[in-house]
Structures are given as C-alpha cells and as structure tokens.
C-alpha cells in the first residue's frame, strides 16, 4: 500500500433549498406524494419553456464566492442528451464548458495540517426524477422488469461542485476526502443555500480515486458513486485504494469505470463501464438566454458572505481558550454550534463543552444519532449548569434531570418541579438526617470521633439514602465530621 | 469528403433510440451530409471579430422570482402517460445492457 500514491477527486451534488424548481414554479417540498409537484415544464411537455430561477443563480454565485472562485461574466446553460426516463425531456439542462464559477479552493484541516483542495468548477443544473425499479431484487435496476417514475425531484436546482485532483496526501487521502466533504457541508449550511442532508439525498458525493507509483504518471481512475454519508466518503476512498493496490500488486491494470459503494459492506463493485456510457451530445440550451451576472451584483453578494466555518472555529478557539486537540474533538462531535449557542445562553465555555462532549455525546453515541438531534437545546444545557452553579442540583442530580429533558419532560427546571428533584440544602433537615444516622451507627460514630474520618462513608451513605440522593455528598460529609469533632 | 459518415448516423440513431433500416441509413447519411456541408459554408465568411451566435435575440438574464406557481394535478399528469402504477409513470425496463 505504501508503495502507491493516491490521487483523489470529488464531485458533490447539492440540491438548493429554493422554494421552487430551477426552471419552473413547482414547489420543492421533500417527501411530497409522488408526482404532485409537477407542471408542463418539468414534465417536458411540448411547447413548454424554461425560465431560470433567480434565487438559484444567486445561491450558486454565493457558493462560488465562498469557495474563492471567479464568477463568469457571461455563460450559458447546455443541453445534456441521454436516454433514460429520470428526465422526461430526454435531456437534462446543465452547464458544460461555461460553468458559472471556476477555479477556487477550500482549505481543510487534517491531522494538524492544512490542505488546500482546489475547486475546478461550480455549475448549476437540474435534478432528475426518482425511479423505482420493479421486478428485480431490492429495487435495484439489475433484473428489474419495469420502472416507476416520480418527477417531483425533476427540475430541483442542483449545484455540482468539482474539485481539482488532490495529490500528495498519501495515506491521509481518505481522511482528506472526508474532511473536504465535511467542510463543504458546513460551509453550505452557513450560506443557508441547502439543508445538506446526505441521508435524504440533498447532498451526494462521487469519489474519483487512482493510484500511481511515486514519481510516475497518475494512474487510471475509477469513479465511485452512491456515497451518501461522511463516513462512507472516507470508507469508499480507503476501500478503493486497497482494491486498486491489490490489483496492481498482482500485476493487473485498473479499468476506468463507475463503481458503486455499498453502505453495508463498505466495498465497491463495478457498475456501468465508461465505454458504454452515453454520448451526451452537449449543445447550448436554445430555450434559455445566456447568463451575464452583473459584476456589481456579484460584489454585493461577496460583501454579504457570512463568516466561514473555518474562520469561525479559529475565532471560537481563541474565545474558548481550547487546544487544537480539544477543538478537533468539538468539531468531530459536531458540537461547535451547540457549544457556541450554550455559551450565548449564559454557560461558561468549559461547562458547555463538558455537557456536550460528555454526557450528551455518550447519549448521542448510544442512540446512534447526531448531537444536534438530541431532544435538548443549548438553552436547556445552560439552564442545567446554572442550577448546578446555584447549588440546586448536584452533578449526579443534574444528570437525572437531563435524562428527563431528553425524554421530553421539558426544560431542566420543569423536570425538577415535576419529579420533585432538588438538593436538600435546608441544613435543619440535613442535620436531623445526620444525627439520625449517627444515632443508628454508634460504632462508626465512635471511630470517627477517634479520628478515623474514612469511616464517615457509611454515614454519608445512610444520609444519602434517607434524603433519596438529593443531598450533596460533600456537604453531608462535612456536616458529619463537624458534628463528631 | 463527407461531413458525416454512415456509421455516425447509425450511432446517432442508436443514441436516439430510432429504428433505422439499412436503406434509410444510406438515405439519411446522404441528406445529412448535404445539410452539414451547406451549414459549414457559413464558416467561409465567419471572421474572428464576429462571435458565434447561439441565440437569435440579444438578451441575457431572463430570470424569474422564486415564487411557487401551481402546476398540474397528478391525475392530469398521469392521464397523459401511456401507463402508470402506484401514482407513478410506468416505463419498460431501461438499460437492458446492464441487467
């Protein structure tokens, strides 16, 4: 494996979060009943004409600017012809040799290094319909006897972001691929142009991989499709690197082809080979006039770009005074925004970090969900910490209250009220409980009087039991020792 | 030399899923050749200072606002299709070469 150098490239498709489709006024609601968001334009009916969506163009230019691209001053849409029923027109409107945005980059941090991933182009096209294959096994096209098509998705604005080849990252290549897609997702989310939900297909990745011996020309590449989670991006590159290395080690050669990634096994298998891939016969789309974004408009959009996630992380690292390593843990846990919001709600950075990376990360991990999917808000966490700081909850009780909040019982204070949980801070009641425990355990009390303070544990346990755990153990211990000294 | 070969016409017919007979291939190849050669003559007068025309009207940036416009009902959409099932358009198996 170490005898080969990988070169990777990523093509990412992102559905824009516009209200309407790219070339018609149909709505774009995810999960709508099949074929209820269609019209003559997106059904490709004769005589219908497309008109480009201004919001989609604006979003694409903003993406290009955020990726440090140059924005075209004049460009056209192109017609990509192919025979497949996912587009009823028998072609897809895309961009070919005149993309809206070209030649940018995105910096990503991997293993303490900054790697600049070049961006070749960002172009705008329309998404295709969804096909359901009937008669074959598990809905796949192999063995299918017929297909059922839903055109709700056909025509939704789709942005394609293509990297330049990324070479020289060696064994880090799988991690670089993942870091790039993660950074891109966070950037797109910050721009508020897409909901970037890989599991719902609003962000999809194709991964190109090739291997070559050091000093030699780049090898033949394969394109792995169907890579639909951040983890899968990393796995797909790694598995394809291993597969190609074993082919090359055995004296074989790599076939240029499309491969499919399988989420369950983490393997790729050969798909349609490139030589049977369709000849798309691109030509300028005659039904749409050229786009010529006004440079002044582009400048306005550029000036209004939000802080990038990477700049924001650098700023927060300073504000929170955390190490590179701790910041990486926060990023990996997907907790940057959550901690930021918790701090904004009044918690200290350390306290916010303790909850999100501790108890809540454990819970999210057990449930197999993202931190942000937990039924607890940053405001809840801040409130919980304030209750601890005010002495109304011990850490142990706070965790119980958090359980309640996670179970949907309401905010921490609501859970405390409903469950009757609160630290017994009334010294009178606590002193009574301590005296009771001393009276019930004269032997232990005698030992403590002789200076064997370690024996106090038994009495602390008795008091905690009597107060149903709602006392602060340290306060109880101090009280016992002072009563017996 | 011909501007388009008989093989290229056969390839385009296949991409377009048009069933073209051998005789028709000969005929279309000849006709398309005449058309292409005629269009190619424009190249004789094209000058470097004249940009290629892709649209007959000198317009740019014809855009629409991102506002929903009602489309057509599913019933109407599917009624125009040769076949449908489960509220979807039904089509024969595609890409037989893959199956």
Coordinates of C-alpha atoms in Angstrom, one line a residue:
Chain A
X1 CA 0.0 0.0 0.0
X2 CA 2.7 2.5 1.0
X3 CA 4.3 1.9 -2.5
X4 CA 1.5 3.8 -4.1
X5 CA 0.5 7.4 -4.1
X6 CA -3.3 8.1 -4.3
X7 CA -4.9 10.9 -6.3
X8 CA -8.5 11.7 -5.4
X9 CA -11.1 14.0 -6.8
X10 CA -14.6 14.7 -5.5
X11 CA -17.8 15.7 -7.3
X12 CA -20.5 16.8 -4.9
X13 CA -24.1 17.5 -5.9
X14 CA -26.2 19.7 -3.7
X15 CA -29.9 20.4 -4.0
X16 CA -30.5 24.1 -3.4
X17 CA -33.1 25.0 -0.8
X18 CA -35.1 27.2 -3.1
X19 CA -38.9 27.4 -2.8
X20 CA -39.3 26.5 -6.5
X21 CA -37.6 24.4 -9.1
X22 CA -34.8 25.6 -11.4
X23 CA -36.9 26.4 -14.5
X24 CA -40.5 26.4 -13.3
X25 CA -42.6 27.5 -10.4
X26 CA -43.2 24.0 -9.0
X27 CA -42.7 23.6 -5.2
X28 CA -39.7 21.5 -3.9
X29 CA -41.0 20.1 -0.7
X30 CA -39.2 16.9 0.3
X31 CA -41.3 13.8 0.8
X32 CA -44.4 15.0 -1.0
X33 CA -46.7 12.4 -2.6
X34 CA -45.4 11.2 -5.9
X35 CA -46.0 13.4 -8.9
X36 CA -47.8 16.2 -7.0
X37 CA -45.1 18.8 -7.7
X38 CA -45.1 18.8 -11.5
X39 CA -46.1 21.0 -14.4
X40 CA -45.7 21.1 -18.2
X41 CA -42.1 22.5 -17.9
X42 CA -40.6 19.8 -15.6
X43 CA -42.7 17.1 -17.3
X44 CA -41.1 18.2 -20.6
X45 CA -44.5 18.7 -22.4
X46 CA -44.3 20.1 -25.9
X47 CA -44.4 23.9 -26.1
X48 CA -43.4 24.5 -22.5
X49 CA -40.4 26.8 -21.9
X50 CA -38.0 27.0 -19.0
X51 CA -37.2 30.3 -17.2
X52 CA -34.2 30.3 -14.8
X53 CA -34.8 30.8 -11.0
X54 CA -33.0 34.0 -9.9
X55 CA -32.6 32.7 -6.3
X56 CA -30.8 29.6 -7.6
X57 CA -28.4 31.6 -9.6
X58 CA -27.7 33.9 -6.6
X59 CA -27.2 30.8 -4.4
X60 CA -24.7 29.3 -6.9
X61 CA -22.8 32.5 -7.2
X62 CA -22.6 32.8 -3.4
X63 CA -21.3 29.2 -3.2
X64 CA -18.7 30.0 -5.8
X65 CA -17.6 33.1 -4.0
X66 CA -17.4 31.3 -0.7
X67 CA -15.1 28.7 -2.5
X68 CA -12.9 31.5 -3.7
X69 CA -13.9 31.0 -7.3
X70 CA -14.0 33.5 -10.2
X71 CA -17.6 34.2 -11.3
X72 CA -18.3 34.1 -15.0
X73 CA -19.3 37.4 -16.6
X74 CA -21.2 35.5 -19.3
X75 CA -22.2 31.9 -19.5
X76 CA -24.8 29.6 -20.9
X77 CA -26.8 26.5 -19.9
X78 CA -26.2 23.4 -22.0
X79 CA -28.4 20.5 -23.0
X80 CA -27.1 17.1 -21.9
X81 CA -28.9 14.5 -24.0
X82 CA -29.4 10.9 -22.8
X83 CA -32.0 8.2 -23.0
X84 CA -33.2 7.5 -19.5
X85 CA -36.7 8.2 -18.1
X86 CA -35.5 10.0 -15.0
X87 CA -35.8 13.2 -17.2
X88 CA -39.0 13.2 -19.2
X89 CA -37.5 15.6 -21.7
X90 CA -34.8 13.0 -22.6
X91 CA -32.2 15.6 -21.7
X92 CA -31.1 17.5 -18.6
X93 CA -30.4 21.2 -18.6
X94 CA -26.9 21.6 -17.2
X95 CA -23.8 23.6 -17.8
X96 CA -20.9 22.2 -19.9
X97 CA -17.9 24.3 -21.0
X98 CA -19.2 27.6 -19.5
X99 CA -19.7 27.0 -15.7
X100 CA -20.9 29.8 -13.6
X101 CA -18.0 29.6 -11.2
X102 CA -14.4 28.4 -11.8
X103 CA -11.0 28.0 -10.2
X104 CA -11.3 28.3 -6.4
X105 CA -10.2 26.4 -3.4
X106 CA -11.3 25.2 0.1
X107 CA -8.8 24.8 2.9
X108 CA -9.4 21.8 5.2
X109 CA -7.6 20.8 8.4
X110 CA -6.5 17.2 8.7
X111 CA -4.2 15.8 11.4
X112 CA -2.8 19.2 12.2
X113 CA -2.1 20.0 8.6
X114 CA -3.9 22.5 6.4
X115 CA -4.6 21.0 2.9
X116 CA -5.8 23.3 0.1
X117 CA -8.3 21.5 -2.1
X118 CA -8.6 23.1 -5.5
X119 CA -12.1 23.7 -6.9
X120 CA -12.3 23.2 -10.6
X121 CA -15.8 24.4 -11.2
X122 CA -19.2 25.0 -9.6
X123 CA -22.1 24.8 -12.0
X124 CA -25.9 24.8 -11.9
X125 CA -28.2 22.1 -13.4
X126 CA -31.5 20.5 -12.6
X127 CA -32.0 17.3 -10.5
X128 CA -33.6 14.2 -12.1
X129 CA -36.7 12.3 -11.1
X130 CA -36.7 9.3 -8.9
X131 CA -37.0 5.8 -10.4
X132 CA -38.3 2.8 -8.6
X133 CA -37.3 -0.5 -10.2
X134 CA -39.9 -3.3 -10.0
X135 CA -39.3 -7.0 -10.5
X136 CA -35.6 -7.1 -9.5
X137 CA -34.2 -7.7 -6.1
X138 CA -34.4 -4.9 -3.6
X139 CA -35.3 -2.1 -6.0
X140 CA -32.1 -2.2 -7.9
X141 CA -32.0 -1.9 -11.7
X142 CA -30.5 -5.4 -12.2
X143 CA -33.2 -7.9 -13.1
X144 CA -35.9 -5.2 -13.0
X145 CA -38.7 -5.7 -15.5
X146 CA -40.1 -2.2 -15.3
X147 CA -39.6 1.2 -13.6
X148 CA -41.9 3.6 -11.9
X149 CA -41.0 7.3 -12.0
X150 CA -41.8 10.2 -9.7
X151 CA -41.0 13.6 -11.2
X152 CA -41.3 15.7 -8.0
X153 CA -37.5 15.9 -7.8
X154 CA -37.1 16.5 -11.6
X155 CA -36.0 20.1 -12.1
X156 CA -35.0 21.0 -8.5
X157 CA -31.9 23.2 -8.7
X158 CA -28.8 21.1 -8.3
X159 CA -25.3 22.6 -7.9
X160 CA -22.3 20.4 -8.9
X161 CA -19.0 21.2 -7.2
X162 CA -16.0 19.6 -8.7
X163 CA -12.5 19.5 -7.1
X164 CA -9.3 19.6 -9.0
X165 CA -7.3 16.3 -8.5
X166 CA -5.9 16.2 -5.0
X167 CA -2.4 14.6 -5.0
X168 CA 0.3 14.2 -2.4
X169 CA -1.8 13.4 0.6
X170 CA -0.6 9.8 0.8
X171 CA -2.3 7.6 3.4
X172 CA -4.3 10.7 4.6
X173 CA -6.3 10.7 1.4
X174 CA -9.4 9.0 2.9
X175 CA -9.4 11.5 5.8
X176 CA -8.8 14.4 3.4
X177 CA -11.8 13.3 1.4
X178 CA -14.0 13.2 4.5
X179 CA -12.6 16.5 5.8
X180 CA -13.3 18.2 2.5
X181 CA -16.9 17.0 2.3
X182 CA -17.5 17.9 6.0
X183 CA -16.0 21.4 5.5
X184 CA -18.1 21.8 2.3
X185 CA -21.3 20.7 4.1
X186 CA -20.7 23.1 6.9
X187 CA -19.9 26.0 4.5
X188 CA -23.1 25.3 2.5
X189 CA -25.1 25.2 5.8
X190 CA -23.6 28.5 6.9
X191 CA -24.5 30.0 3.5
X192 CA -28.0 28.7 4.1
X193 CA -28.4 27.6 0.5
X194 CA -29.3 23.9 1.1
X195 CA -30.3 21.7 4.0
X196 CA -27.3 19.5 3.0
X197 CA -28.8 16.3 4.4
X198 CA -26.8 13.4 2.9
X199 CA -29.3 10.8 4.3
X200 CA -32.1 12.5 2.4
X201 CA -30.0 12.9 -0.8
X202 CA -29.9 16.7 -0.8
X203 CA -26.1 16.3 -0.8
X204 CA -24.5 13.4 -2.7
X205 CA -20.9 12.5 -3.5
X206 CA -19.0 10.8 -6.2
X207 CA -15.4 9.9 -5.4
X208 CA -12.6 9.5 -8.0
X209 CA -9.6 7.5 -7.0
X210 CA -6.4 6.4 -8.7
X211 CA -3.0 5.1 -7.6
X212 CA 0.4 5.6 -9.0
X213 CA 4.0 4.7 -8.0
X214 CA 5.9 7.7 -6.7
X215 CA 7.5 9.7 -9.5
X216 CA 5.3 8.0 -12.1
X217 CA 2.3 9.4 -14.0
X218 CA -1.1 9.3 -12.4
X219 CA -2.9 6.0 -12.7
X220 CA -6.3 5.2 -14.3
X221 CA -9.1 6.4 -12.1
X222 CA -12.4 4.9 -11.1
X223 CA -15.5 6.9 -10.1
X224 CA -17.3 5.6 -7.0
X225 CA -21.0 6.6 -6.9
X226 CA -23.6 6.2 -4.2
X227 CA -21.5 7.6 -1.4
X228 CA -24.1 9.1 0.9
X229 CA -22.6 9.8 4.3
X230 CA -19.4 11.5 5.6
X231 CA -18.2 8.2 7.0
X232 CA -18.8 6.5 3.7
X233 CA -16.7 9.1 1.8
X234 CA -13.7 8.0 3.9
X235 CA -14.5 4.3 3.6
X236 CA -15.1 4.5 -0.1
X237 CA -11.7 6.1 -0.8
X238 CA -9.9 3.7 1.6
X239 CA -11.6 0.6 0.1
X240 CA -10.9 1.7 -3.4
X241 CA -7.3 2.4 -2.6
X242 CA -6.9 -1.1 -1.1
X243 CA -8.7 -2.8 -4.1
X244 CA -6.6 -1.0 -6.7
X245 CA -3.4 -1.7 -4.8
X246 CA -4.1 -5.4 -4.7
X247 CA -5.0 -5.4 -8.5
X248 CA -1.7 -3.5 -9.2
X249 CA 0.3 -5.8 -6.9
X250 CA -0.9 -8.8 -8.7
X251 CA 0.3 -7.3 -12.0
X252 CA -3.1 -6.3 -13.2
X253 CA -4.3 -2.9 -14.5
X254 CA -7.2 -0.7 -13.4
X255 CA -10.2 -0.3 -15.7
X256 CA -11.6 3.1 -16.0
X257 CA -15.2 2.6 -14.7
X258 CA -18.0 3.6 -12.5
X259 CA -18.2 1.7 -9.3
X260 CA -21.0 1.5 -6.7
X261 CA -20.4 1.9 -3.0
X262 CA -22.2 -0.4 -0.6
X263 CA -23.0 1.1 2.7
X264 CA -23.4 -2.4 4.4
X265 CA -20.1 -3.9 3.4
X266 CA -18.0 -0.8 2.7
X267 CA -17.0 -2.3 -0.6
X268 CA -17.3 -1.0 -4.1
X269 CA -18.5 -3.1 -7.1
X270 CA -18.2 -2.5 -10.8
X271 CA -21.1 -0.6 -12.3
X272 CA -21.6 0.6 -15.9
X273 CA -18.3 0.7 -17.7
X274 CA -17.3 4.0 -19.2
X275 CA -17.1 2.7 -22.7
X276 CA -20.9 2.1 -22.8
X277 CA -21.5 5.5 -21.1
X278 CA -23.7 7.6 -23.2
X279 CA -22.5 10.1 -25.7
X280 CA -24.2 13.2 -24.2
X281 CA -24.1 15.4 -27.3
X282 CA -24.0 18.7 -25.3
X283 CA -25.0 21.9 -27.1
X284 CA -26.0 25.3 -25.8
X285 CA -29.6 25.2 -24.5
X286 CA -31.7 27.1 -27.1
X287 CA -34.6 27.7 -24.8
X288 CA -32.6 29.8 -22.3
X289 CA -30.8 33.0 -22.9
X290 CA -27.2 33.4 -21.6
X291 CA -26.5 34.5 -18.1
X292 CA -24.4 37.6 -17.5
X293 CA -24.2 38.3 -13.8
X294 CA -23.7 42.0 -13.2
X295 CA -20.2 42.4 -11.5
X296 CA -21.7 45.0 -9.1
X297 CA -24.3 42.4 -8.0
X298 CA -21.6 39.8 -7.5
X299 CA -19.6 42.3 -5.4
X300 CA -22.7 42.9 -3.3
X301 CA -23.1 39.2 -2.7
X302 CA -19.4 38.8 -1.9
X303 CA -19.5 41.6 0.7
X304 CA -22.5 40.0 2.4
X305 CA -21.0 36.5 2.7
X306 CA -21.1 35.2 6.3
X307 CA -18.0 34.2 8.3
X308 CA -16.8 30.8 7.0
X309 CA -17.0 27.9 9.4
X310 CA -13.2 27.6 9.4
X311 CA -12.7 31.3 10.4
X312 CA -15.4 30.9 13.0
X313 CA -13.6 27.9 14.5
X314 CA -10.4 29.9 14.7
X315 CA -12.2 32.7 16.5
X316 CA -14.0 30.4 18.9
X317 CA -10.8 28.6 19.7
X318 CA -9.4 31.9 20.9
X319 CA -12.5 32.9 22.8
X320 CA -12.9 29.5 24.4
X321 CA -9.2 29.0 25.1
X322 CA -9.1 25.4 24.0
X323 CA -6.3 23.4 22.5
X324 CA -6.1 22.3 18.8
X325 CA -6.9 18.8 20.1
X326 CA -9.9 19.9 22.1
X327 CA -11.2 22.0 19.2
X328 CA -10.9 19.0 16.9
X329 CA -12.9 16.9 19.4
X330 CA -15.6 19.6 19.4
X331 CA -15.6 19.7 15.6
X332 CA -15.7 15.9 15.2
X333 CA -18.6 15.7 17.7
X334 CA -20.5 18.3 15.6
X335 CA -20.7 20.4 18.7
X336 CA -19.3 23.8 17.6
X337 CA -22.7 25.5 17.0
X338 CA -24.2 23.8 20.0
X339 CA -21.5 24.9 22.4
X340 CA -21.5 28.4 20.9
X341 CA -25.2 28.7 21.5
X342 CA -24.9 27.3 25.0
X343 CA -22.3 29.9 25.8
X344 CA -24.5 32.5 24.3
X345 CA -27.3 31.3 26.7
X346 CA -25.0 32.0 29.7
X347 CA -22.9 29.0 30.3
X348 CA -19.1 29.1 30.5
X349 CA -17.3 27.5 27.6
X350 CA -15.8 24.8 29.8
X351 CA -19.2 23.9 31.2
X352 CA -20.8 23.9 27.8
X353 CA -18.1 21.7 26.5
X354 CA -18.3 19.3 29.5
X355 CA -22.0 18.6 28.9
X356 CA -21.9 18.3 25.1
X357 CA -18.8 16.2 24.8
X358 CA -19.5 14.2 28.0
X359 CA -23.0 13.1 29.0
X360 CA -24.7 14.2 25.8
X361 CA -22.1 12.8 23.4
X362 CA -22.4 9.5 25.2
X363 CA -26.1 9.6 24.8
X364 CA -26.0 10.5 21.1
X365 CA -23.5 7.8 20.5
X366 CA -25.7 5.2 22.3
X367 CA -28.7 6.3 20.3
X368 CA -26.8 6.4 17.0
X369 CA -27.8 10.0 16.3
X370 CA -26.1 13.3 15.8
X371 CA -25.7 15.5 18.9
X372 CA -28.0 18.1 17.3
X373 CA -30.8 15.5 17.0
X374 CA -31.0 15.1 20.8
X375 CA -34.1 16.5 22.4
X376 CA -32.2 19.0 24.4
X377 CA -31.4 22.6 23.4
X378 CA -28.4 24.8 24.2
X379 CA -30.7 26.8 26.4
X380 CA -31.6 23.7 28.4
X381 CA -27.9 22.9 28.9
X382 CA -27.1 26.4 30.0
X383 CA -30.1 26.3 32.5
X384 CA -28.9 23.0 33.8
X385 CA -25.5 24.3 34.5
X386 CA -26.9 27.4 36.2
X387 CA -28.9 25.1 38.5
X388 CA -25.8 23.3 39.4
X389 CA -23.9 26.5 40.0
X390 CA -26.7 27.8 42.2
X391 CA -26.4 24.7 44.3
X392 CA -29.8 23.5 43.5
X393 CA -28.5 20.4 41.7
X394 CA -25.5 18.2 42.3
X395 CA -23.8 16.8 39.2
X396 CA -25.5 13.5 39.8
X397 CA -28.9 15.0 40.1
X398 CA -28.2 17.2 37.1
X399 CA -27.7 14.0 35.0
X400 CA -31.0 12.7 36.2
X401 CA -32.7 15.9 35.3
X402 CA -31.0 15.8 31.9
X403 CA -32.5 12.3 31.4
X404 CA -35.9 13.8 32.0
X405 CA -35.3 16.6 29.5
X406 CA -34.0 14.1 26.9
X407 CA -37.1 12.0 27.5
X408 CA -39.3 15.0 26.5
X409 CA -40.3 16.0 30.0
X410 CA -39.5 19.7 29.4
X411 CA -36.8 22.1 30.5
X412 CA -34.5 21.3 33.4
X413 CA -36.5 23.4 35.8
X414 CA -39.7 21.8 34.6
X415 CA -38.2 18.4 35.1
X416 CA -37.1 19.3 38.7
X417 CA -40.6 20.6 39.5
X418 CA -42.3 17.5 38.0
X419 CA -40.0 14.9 39.5
X420 CA -39.6 16.8 42.8
X421 CA -35.8 16.7 42.5
X422 CA -33.7 19.3 44.3
X423 CA -30.7 19.3 46.5
X424 CA -31.6 19.2 50.2
X425 CA -29.9 22.3 51.2
X426 CA -32.1 23.0 54.3
X427 CA -29.5 22.5 56.9
X428 CA -32.0 21.8 59.6
X429 CA -33.4 18.7 57.7
X430 CA -30.0 17.6 56.7
X431 CA -28.7 17.9 60.3
X432 CA -31.6 15.9 61.5
X433 CA -30.8 13.2 59.0
X434 CA -27.1 13.2 60.0
X435 CA -28.0 13.0 63.7
X436 CA -30.3 10.1 62.9
X437 CA -27.5 8.3 61.1
X438 CA -25.1 8.9 63.9
X439 CA -27.6 7.5 66.4
X440 CA -28.2 4.5 64.3
X441 CA -24.5 3.7 63.9
X442 CA -22.8 4.3 67.3
X443 CA -19.8 2.1 66.4
X444 CA -19.0 4.1 63.3
X445 CA -19.5 7.4 65.1
X446 CA -17.0 6.3 67.8
X447 CA -14.4 5.5 65.1
X448 CA -14.8 8.9 63.6
X449 CA -14.5 10.6 67.0
X450 CA -11.2 8.7 67.3
X451 CA -10.1 10.4 64.1
X452 CA -10.8 7.7 61.6
X453 CA -12.6 10.1 59.2
X454 CA -12.5 7.5 56.4
X455 CA -15.3 5.6 58.2
X456 CA -17.6 8.5 57.5
X457 CA -18.6 6.9 54.2
X458 CA -21.0 4.6 55.9
X459 CA -22.9 7.5 57.5
X460 CA -22.8 9.6 54.3
X461 CA -24.4 6.6 52.5
X462 CA -27.1 6.4 55.2
X463 CA -27.9 10.1 54.9
X464 CA -28.0 10.0 51.1
X465 CA -30.4 7.1 51.4
X466 CA -32.6 9.0 53.8
X467 CA -32.7 12.0 51.5
X468 CA -33.2 9.9 48.4
X469 CA -29.9 11.0 46.9
X470 CA -30.9 14.6 46.9
X471 CA -28.2 15.9 49.1
X472 CA -24.7 17.0 48.2
X473 CA -22.4 14.2 49.4
X474 CA -19.6 16.6 50.3
X475 CA -21.8 18.8 52.4
X476 CA -23.1 15.7 54.2
X477 CA -19.6 14.5 54.9
X478 CA -18.5 17.9 56.2
X479 CA -21.6 18.0 58.4
X480 CA -20.9 14.6 59.9
X481 CA -17.3 15.4 60.6
X482 CA -18.2 18.7 62.3
X483 CA -20.9 17.0 64.4
X484 CA -18.4 14.4 65.6
X485 CA -15.4 16.6 66.3
Chain B
X1 CA -15.0 14.1 -48.0
X2 CA -18.4 13.6 -46.4
X3 CA -19.2 15.7 -43.4
X4 CA -20.9 12.8 -41.6
X5 CA -20.3 9.1 -42.1
X6 CA -22.9 6.3 -42.4
X7 CA -21.5 4.9 -39.1
X8 CA -22.0 8.2 -37.3
X9 CA -25.6 8.3 -38.5
X10 CA -26.1 4.8 -37.2
X11 CA -24.6 5.7 -33.9
X12 CA -26.8 8.8 -33.5
X13 CA -29.9 6.7 -34.4
X14 CA -29.0 4.3 -31.7
X15 CA -28.4 7.0 -29.1
X16 CA -31.8 8.5 -30.1
X17 CA -33.5 5.0 -30.0
X18 CA -34.6 5.4 -33.6
X19 CA -35.1 2.2 -35.5
X20 CA -33.5 3.0 -38.8
X21 CA -33.2 0.4 -41.7
X22 CA -30.1 -0.1 -43.8
X23 CA -31.7 1.7 -46.7
X24 CA -32.7 4.6 -44.5
X25 CA -29.2 4.8 -43.2
X26 CA -27.9 5.3 -46.8
X27 CA -30.6 7.9 -47.5
X28 CA -30.2 9.9 -44.2
X29 CA -26.4 9.8 -44.4
X30 CA -26.6 11.4 -47.8
X31 CA -29.2 14.0 -46.8
X32 CA -27.5 15.0 -43.5
X33 CA -24.2 15.3 -45.4
X34 CA -25.8 17.9 -47.8
X35 CA -27.2 19.8 -44.8
X36 CA -24.0 19.8 -42.9
X37 CA -21.9 20.9 -45.9
X38 CA -24.4 23.7 -46.5
X39 CA -24.2 24.9 -42.9
X40 CA -20.4 24.6 -43.0
X41 CA -20.3 27.2 -45.7
X42 CA -21.1 29.8 -43.1
X43 CA -17.6 29.1 -41.8
X44 CA -16.2 30.6 -45.0
X45 CA -17.5 34.0 -44.2
X46 CA -17.0 33.9 -40.4
X47 CA -14.5 36.4 -39.2
X48 CA -12.5 36.4 -36.0
X49 CA -14.2 39.6 -34.8
X50 CA -17.7 38.0 -35.0
X51 CA -18.6 35.9 -32.0
X52 CA -20.6 32.7 -32.7
X53 CA -24.3 33.2 -32.3
X54 CA -26.1 30.8 -30.0
X55 CA -29.4 32.8 -29.6
X56 CA -31.2 34.8 -32.2
X57 CA -32.2 37.5 -29.8
X58 CA -29.5 39.6 -27.9
X59 CA -31.0 39.0 -24.5
X60 CA -29.3 38.0 -21.2
X61 CA -30.5 37.3 -17.6
X62 CA -34.2 36.4 -18.3
X63 CA -34.9 35.3 -14.8
X64 CA -38.0 34.5 -12.6
X65 CA -38.5 35.2 -8.9
X66 CA -38.5 32.2 -6.6
X67 CA -42.3 32.1 -6.2
X68 CA -44.4 29.0 -6.3
X69 CA -46.8 28.7 -9.2
X70 CA -49.4 25.9 -9.1
X71 CA -48.6 23.1 -11.5
X72 CA -51.0 20.4 -12.8
X73 CA -52.7 17.6 -10.8
X74 CA -51.2 14.2 -10.6
X75 CA -54.3 12.8 -12.3
X76 CA -53.8 15.1 -15.3
X77 CA -50.1 14.4 -15.4
X78 CA -50.6 10.6 -15.3
X79 CA -53.5 10.7 -17.7
X80 CA -51.1 11.8 -20.5
X81 CA -48.7 8.9 -19.9
X82 CA -49.0 5.6 -21.8
X83 CA -49.1 3.7 -18.5
X84 CA -48.9 4.4 -14.7
X85 CA -48.9 2.5 -11.4
X86 CA -48.7 3.5 -7.8
X87 CA -49.2 7.2 -8.6
X88 CA -46.0 7.0 -10.8
X89 CA -45.3 6.9 -14.5
X90 CA -44.7 3.3 -15.6
X91 CA -41.9 2.6 -18.1
X92 CA -40.3 -0.5 -19.5
X93 CA -37.1 -1.8 -18.1
X94 CA -34.2 0.6 -19.1
X95 CA -30.6 0.0 -19.8
X96 CA -31.0 -3.6 -20.8
X97 CA -27.3 -3.9 -21.3
X98 CA -26.9 -3.5 -17.5
X99 CA -29.4 -6.2 -16.5

